[in-house]
Each structure stands twice: as structure tokens, then as C-alpha cells.
PDB file of N, CA and C in Angstrom:
ATOM      1  N   MET A   1      51.498  79.059 -52.423  1.00 53.00           N
ATOM      2  CA  MET A   1      50.905  80.004 -51.520  1.00 53.00           C
ATOM      3  C   MET A   1      50.463  81.233 -52.305  1.00 53.00           C
ATOM      4  N   ALA A   2      49.240  81.249 -52.632  1.00 56.00           N
ATOM      5  CA  ALA A   2      48.716  82.295 -53.491  1.00 56.00           C
ATOM      6  C   ALA A   2      48.580  83.622 -52.765  1.00 56.00           C
ATOM      7  N   GLY A   3      48.334  83.645 -51.450  1.00 56.00           N
ATOM      8  CA  GLY A   3      48.075  84.900 -50.736  1.00 56.00           C
ATOM      9  C   GLY A   3      49.302  85.515 -50.100  1.00 56.00           C
ATOM     10  N   ASP A   4      50.490  84.981 -50.344  1.00 66.00           N
ATOM     11  CA  ASP A   4      51.699  85.503 -49.696  1.00 66.00           C
ATOM     12  C   ASP A   4      52.082  86.894 -50.187  1.00 66.00           C
ATOM     13  N   ASP A   5      51.738  87.252 -51.402  1.00 72.00           N
ATOM     14  CA  ASP A   5      52.119  88.549 -51.952  1.00 72.00           C
ATOM     15  C   ASP A   5      51.083  89.631 -51.670  1.00 72.00           C
ATOM     16  N   ALA A   6      50.017  89.300 -50.994  1.00 69.00           N
ATOM     17  CA  ALA A   6      48.980  90.289 -50.690  1.00 69.00           C
ATOM     18  C   ALA A   6      49.493  91.254 -49.613  1.00 69.00           C
ATOM     19  N   PRO A   7      49.204  92.542 -49.763  1.00 73.00           N
ATOM     20  CA  PRO A   7      49.665  93.507 -48.756  1.00 73.00           C
ATOM     21  C   PRO A   7      48.967  93.271 -47.418  1.00 73.00           C
ATOM     22  N   GLY A   8      49.721  93.418 -46.337  1.00 74.00           N
ATOM     23  CA  GLY A   8      49.168  93.238 -45.000  1.00 74.00           C
ATOM     24  C   GLY A   8      48.512  94.519 -44.517  1.00 74.00           C
ATOM     25  N   PRO A   9      48.106  94.527 -43.286  1.00 79.00           N
ATOM     26  CA  PRO A   9      47.494  95.737 -42.746  1.00 79.00           C
ATOM     27  C   PRO A   9      48.516  96.865 -42.658  1.00 79.00           C
ATOM     28  N   ALA A  10      48.020  98.081 -42.731  1.00 77.00           N
ATOM     29  CA  ALA A  10      48.905  99.250 -42.650  1.00 77.00           C
ATOM     30  C   ALA A  10      49.579  99.281 -41.282  1.00 77.00           C
ATOM     31  N   PRO A  11      50.856  99.623 -41.216  1.00 76.00           N
ATOM     32  CA  PRO A  11      51.542  99.670 -39.926  1.00 76.00           C
ATOM     33  C   PRO A  11      50.970 100.780 -39.047  1.00 76.00           C
ATOM     34  N   ALA A  12      50.934 100.520 -37.763  1.00 72.00           N
ATOM     35  CA  ALA A  12      50.425 101.524 -36.821  1.00 72.00           C
ATOM     36  C   ALA A  12      51.483 102.593 -36.601  1.00 72.00           C
ATOM     37  N   VAL A  13      51.062 103.810 -36.514  1.00 71.00           N
ATOM     38  CA  VAL A  13      51.972 104.927 -36.269  1.00 71.00           C
ATOM     39  C   VAL A  13      52.289 104.953 -34.785  1.00 71.00           C
ATOM     40  N   ALA A  14      53.550 105.124 -34.447  1.00 74.00           N
ATOM     41  CA  ALA A  14      53.962 105.099 -33.041  1.00 74.00           C
ATOM     42  C   ALA A  14      53.391 106.285 -32.263  1.00 74.00           C
ATOM     43  N   ASN A  15      53.356 107.440 -32.876  1.00 71.00           N
ATOM     44  CA  ASN A  15      52.861 108.636 -32.200  1.00 71.00           C
ATOM     45  C   ASN A  15      51.553 109.050 -32.861  1.00 71.00           C
ATOM     46  N   ASP A  16      50.487 108.378 -32.506  1.00 67.00           N
ATOM     47  CA  ASP A  16      49.218 108.659 -33.150  1.00 67.00           C
ATOM     48  C   ASP A  16      48.286 109.466 -32.246  1.00 67.00           C
ATOM     49  N   ASN A  17      48.862 110.358 -31.464  1.00 68.00           N
ATOM     50  CA  ASN A  17      48.042 111.201 -30.593  1.00 68.00           C
ATOM     51  C   ASN A  17      47.203 112.138 -31.441  1.00 68.00           C
ATOM     52  N   ALA A  18      45.946 112.213 -31.125  1.00 64.00           N
ATOM     53  CA  ALA A  18      45.050 113.087 -31.860  1.00 64.00           C
ATOM     54  C   ALA A  18      44.950 114.460 -31.208  1.00 64.00           C
ATOM     55  N   VAL A  19      45.657 114.659 -30.113  1.00 70.00           N
ATOM     56  CA  VAL A  19      45.583 115.922 -29.381  1.00 70.00           C
ATOM     57  C   VAL A  19      46.403 116.969 -30.111  1.00 70.00           C
ATOM     58  N   SER A  20      45.807 118.118 -30.335  1.00 78.00           N
ATOM     59  CA  SER A  20      46.507 119.231 -30.963  1.00 78.00           C
ATOM     60  C   SER A  20      46.919 120.213 -29.877  1.00 78.00           C
ATOM     61  N   LEU A  21      48.200 120.528 -29.812  1.00 82.00           N
ATOM     62  CA  LEU A  21      48.699 121.441 -28.785  1.00 82.00           C
ATOM     63  C   LEU A  21      48.545 122.881 -29.242  1.00 82.00           C
ATOM     64  N   ASP A  22      48.235 123.735 -28.283  1.00 89.00           N
ATOM     65  CA  ASP A  22      48.118 125.159 -28.546  1.00 89.00           C
ATOM     66  C   ASP A  22      49.524 125.763 -28.613  1.00 89.00           C
ATOM     67  N   PRO A  23      49.928 126.323 -29.752  1.00 90.00           N
ATOM     68  CA  PRO A  23      51.287 126.860 -29.866  1.00 90.00           C
ATOM     69  C   PRO A  23      51.591 127.953 -28.841  1.00 90.00           C
ATOM     70  N   ALA A  24      50.612 128.786 -28.529  1.00 94.00           N
ATOM     71  CA  ALA A  24      50.841 129.848 -27.547  1.00 94.00           C
ATOM     72  C   ALA A  24      51.070 129.252 -26.163  1.00 94.00           C
ATOM     73  N   GLY A  25      50.345 128.204 -25.825  1.00 92.00           N
ATOM     74  CA  GLY A  25      50.533 127.545 -24.538  1.00 92.00           C
ATOM     75  C   GLY A  25      51.882 126.860 -24.435  1.00 92.00           C
ATOM     76  N   VAL A  26      52.311 126.258 -25.530  1.00 92.00           N
ATOM     77  CA  VAL A  26      53.622 125.601 -25.550  1.00 92.00           C
ATOM     78  C   VAL A  26      54.725 126.645 -25.399  1.00 92.00           C
ATOM     79  N   ASP A  27      54.605 127.769 -26.105  1.00 96.00           N
ATOM     80  CA  ASP A  27      55.607 128.832 -25.992  1.00 96.00           C
ATOM     81  C   ASP A  27      55.668 129.381 -24.574  1.00 96.00           C
ATOM     82  N   ALA A  28      54.520 129.560 -23.948  1.00 96.00           N
ATOM     83  CA  ALA A  28      54.493 130.082 -22.577  1.00 96.00           C
ATOM     84  C   ALA A  28      55.145 129.098 -21.613  1.00 96.00           C
ATOM     85  N   ALA A  29      54.872 127.822 -21.778  1.00 95.00           N
ATOM     86  CA  ALA A  29      55.470 126.815 -20.902  1.00 95.00           C
ATOM     87  C   ALA A  29      56.982 126.755 -21.096  1.00 95.00           C
ATOM     88  N   LEU A  30      57.436 126.797 -22.337  1.00 97.00           N
ATOM     89  CA  LEU A  30      58.873 126.773 -22.600  1.00 97.00           C
ATOM     90  C   LEU A  30      59.566 128.024 -22.058  1.00 97.00           C
ATOM     91  N   THR A  31      58.895 129.154 -22.125  1.00 97.00           N
ATOM     92  CA  THR A  31      59.466 130.392 -21.579  1.00 97.00           C
ATOM     93  C   THR A  31      59.619 130.278 -20.075  1.00 97.00           C
ATOM     94  N   ARG A  32      58.609 129.734 -19.391  1.00 97.00           N
ATOM     95  CA  ARG A  32      58.711 129.573 -17.933  1.00 97.00           C
ATOM     96  C   ARG A  32      59.845 128.621 -17.565  1.00 97.00           C
ATOM     97  N   ILE A  33      60.007 127.565 -18.320  1.00 97.00           N
ATOM     98  CA  ILE A  33      61.089 126.617 -18.056  1.00 97.00           C
ATOM     99  C   ILE A  33      62.439 127.288 -18.276  1.00 97.00           C
ATOM    100  N   ALA A  34      62.584 128.026 -19.364  1.00 98.00           N
ATOM    101  CA  ALA A  34      63.851 128.708 -19.656  1.00 98.00           C
ATOM    102  C   ALA A  34      64.178 129.741 -18.582  1.00 98.00           C
ATOM    103  N   GLU A  35      63.171 130.457 -18.097  1.00 98.00           N
ATOM    104  CA  GLU A  35      63.411 131.432 -17.030  1.00 98.00           C
ATOM    105  C   GLU A  35      63.875 130.742 -15.757  1.00 98.00           C
ATOM    106  N   ALA A  36      63.253 129.614 -15.429  1.00 97.00           N
ATOM    107  CA  ALA A  36      63.640 128.885 -14.218  1.00 97.00           C
ATOM    108  C   ALA A  36      65.076 128.367 -14.336  1.00 97.00           C
ATOM    109  N   ILE A  37      65.442 127.863 -15.497  1.00 97.00           N
ATOM    110  CA  ILE A  37      66.809 127.393 -15.707  1.00 97.00           C
ATOM    111  C   ILE A  37      67.786 128.557 -15.601  1.00 97.00           C
ATOM    112  N   GLY A  38      67.440 129.687 -16.172  1.00 97.00           N
ATOM    113  CA  GLY A  38      68.299 130.863 -16.108  1.00 97.00           C
ATOM    114  C   GLY A  38      68.510 131.330 -14.674  1.00 97.00           C
ATOM    115  N   ARG A  39      67.441 131.337 -13.872  1.00 97.00           N
ATOM    116  CA  ARG A  39      67.575 131.737 -12.463  1.00 97.00           C
ATOM    117  C   ARG A  39      68.468 130.761 -11.714  1.00 97.00           C
ATOM    118  N   HIS A  40      68.328 129.481 -11.986  1.00 97.00           N
ATOM    119  CA  HIS A  40      69.144 128.465 -11.323  1.00 97.00           C
ATOM    120  C   HIS A  40      70.625 128.646 -11.667  1.00 97.00           C
ATOM    121  N   ILE A  41      70.914 128.881 -12.926  1.00 96.00           N
ATOM    122  CA  ILE A  41      72.304 129.086 -13.350  1.00 96.00           C
ATOM    123  C   ILE A  41      72.861 130.355 -12.714  1.00 96.00           C
ATOM    124  N   ALA A  42      72.062 131.408 -12.652  1.00 95.00           N
ATOM    125  CA  ALA A  42      72.525 132.649 -12.036  1.00 95.00           C
ATOM    126  C   ALA A  42      72.838 132.446 -10.562  1.00 95.00           C
ATOM    127  N   ARG A  43      71.991 131.693  -9.849  1.00 95.00           N
ATOM    128  CA  ARG A  43      72.262 131.412  -8.436  1.00 95.00           C
ATOM    129  C   ARG A  43      73.559 130.632  -8.272  1.00 95.00           C
ATOM    130  N   GLU A  44      73.801 129.662  -9.129  1.00 93.00           N
ATOM    131  CA  GLU A  44      75.045 128.891  -9.050  1.00 93.00           C
ATOM    132  C   GLU A  44      76.262 129.787  -9.252  1.00 93.00           C
ATOM    133  N   HIS A  45      76.185 130.706 -10.194  1.00 91.00           N
ATOM    134  CA  HIS A  45      77.304 131.615 -10.442  1.00 91.00           C
ATOM    135  C   HIS A  45      77.525 132.552  -9.261  1.00 91.00           C
ATOM    136  N   LEU A  46      76.446 133.023  -8.664  1.00 89.00           N
ATOM    137  CA  LEU A  46      76.591 133.905  -7.499  1.00 89.00           C
ATOM    138  C   LEU A  46      77.230 133.162  -6.335  1.00 89.00           C
ATOM    139  N   ARG A  47      76.807 131.932  -6.090  1.00 88.00           N
ATOM    140  CA  ARG A  47      77.403 131.140  -5.006  1.00 88.00           C
ATOM    141  C   ARG A  47      78.884 130.898  -5.256  1.00 88.00           C
ATOM    142  N   ALA A  48      79.234 130.576  -6.483  1.00 86.00           N
ATOM    143  CA  ALA A  48      80.638 130.324  -6.809  1.00 86.00           C
ATOM    144  C   ALA A  48      81.460 131.597  -6.651  1.00 86.00           C
ATOM    145  N   ARG A  49      80.886 132.721  -6.991  1.00 84.00           N
ATOM    146  CA  ARG A  49      81.602 133.993  -6.876  1.00 84.00           C
ATOM    147  C   ARG A  49      81.829 134.369  -5.420  1.00 84.00           C
ATOM    148  N   LYS A  50      80.811 134.149  -4.588  1.00 81.00           N
ATOM    149  CA  LYS A  50      80.958 134.440  -3.164  1.00 81.00           C
ATOM    150  C   LYS A  50      81.990 133.522  -2.531  1.00 81.00           C
ATOM    151  N   ALA A  51      82.020 132.266  -2.920  1.00 73.00           N
ATOM    152  CA  ALA A  51      82.990 131.325  -2.373  1.00 73.00           C
ATOM    153  C   ALA A  51      84.403 131.693  -2.786  1.00 73.00           C
ATOM    154  N   ALA A  52      84.575 132.210  -3.975  1.00 71.00           N
ATOM    155  CA  ALA A  52      85.904 132.578  -4.459  1.00 71.00           C
ATOM    156  C   ALA A  52      86.389 133.884  -3.818  1.00 71.00           C
ATOM    157  N   ASN A  53      85.480 134.732  -3.369  1.00 67.00           N
ATOM    158  CA  ASN A  53      85.836 136.022  -2.802  1.00 67.00           C
ATOM    159  C   ASN A  53      85.511 136.083  -1.305  1.00 67.00           C
ATOM    160  N   ASP A  54      85.774 135.013  -0.598  1.00 67.00           N
ATOM    161  CA  ASP A  54      85.406 134.993   0.824  1.00 67.00           C
ATOM    162  C   ASP A  54      86.401 135.740   1.713  1.00 67.00           C
ATOM    163  N   ASN A  55      87.532 136.160   1.202  1.00 67.00           N
ATOM    164  CA  ASN A  55      88.464 136.944   1.980  1.00 67.00           C
ATOM    165  C   ASN A  55      88.194 138.428   1.732  1.00 67.00           C
ATOM    166  N   ASP A  56      87.449 139.038   2.638  1.00 63.00           N
ATOM    167  CA  ASP A  56      87.033 140.426   2.420  1.00 63.00           C
ATOM    168  C   ASP A  56      88.033 141.440   2.975  1.00 63.00           C
ATOM    169  N   GLY A  57      89.100 141.010   3.620  1.00 60.00           N
ATOM    170  CA  GLY A  57      90.102 141.934   4.106  1.00 60.00           C
ATOM    171  C   GLY A  57      89.849 142.463   5.506  1.00 60.00           C
ATOM    172  N   ASN A  58      88.687 142.218   6.065  1.00 59.00           N
ATOM    173  CA  ASN A  58      88.365 142.693   7.418  1.00 59.00           C
ATOM    174  C   ASN A  58      88.873 141.756   8.496  1.00 59.00           C
ATOM    175  N   SER A  59      89.145 140.535   8.165  1.00 52.00           N
ATOM    176  CA  SER A  59      89.618 139.590   9.180  1.00 52.00           C
ATOM    177  C   SER A  59      91.131 139.726   9.324  1.00 52.00           C
ATOM    178  N   LYS A  60      91.612 139.765  10.593  1.00 50.00           N
ATOM    179  CA  LYS A  60      93.056 139.928  10.859  1.00 50.00           C
ATOM    180  C   LYS A  60      93.555 138.824  11.707  1.00 50.00           C
TER     181      LYS A  60
END
């Protein structure tokens, strides 16, 4: 088999997207996501705090 040692076609790259992302747009999107996550975490902490302090002393 004379042709067995011949190199085959170049392997295809898995991520061959030709689209170039705008770094400023990516940063803005990540900032919006981080802000939304931060607001969600803050709401969870506020709810937990209110639940833990539900005895305000006015009820007899």
C-alpha cells in the first residue's frame, strides 16, 4: 500500500466561527448579567432576613 503514509485532509476546527465579537458589547452584556444576578441575590437575602425577624414585638 504505497499511499497509506500520505497525509490526509486537515482536521476541521470545532469552533470555526468567523464572527468577531465586539469586546465593548461583550463587556456591557456581562455587566448587565452580573447586575441582574446581584439584584436577585440581594432580594433573596432580604426575604430571608424578613422571615428570620418576623416577631416585631407588637403582637401580644
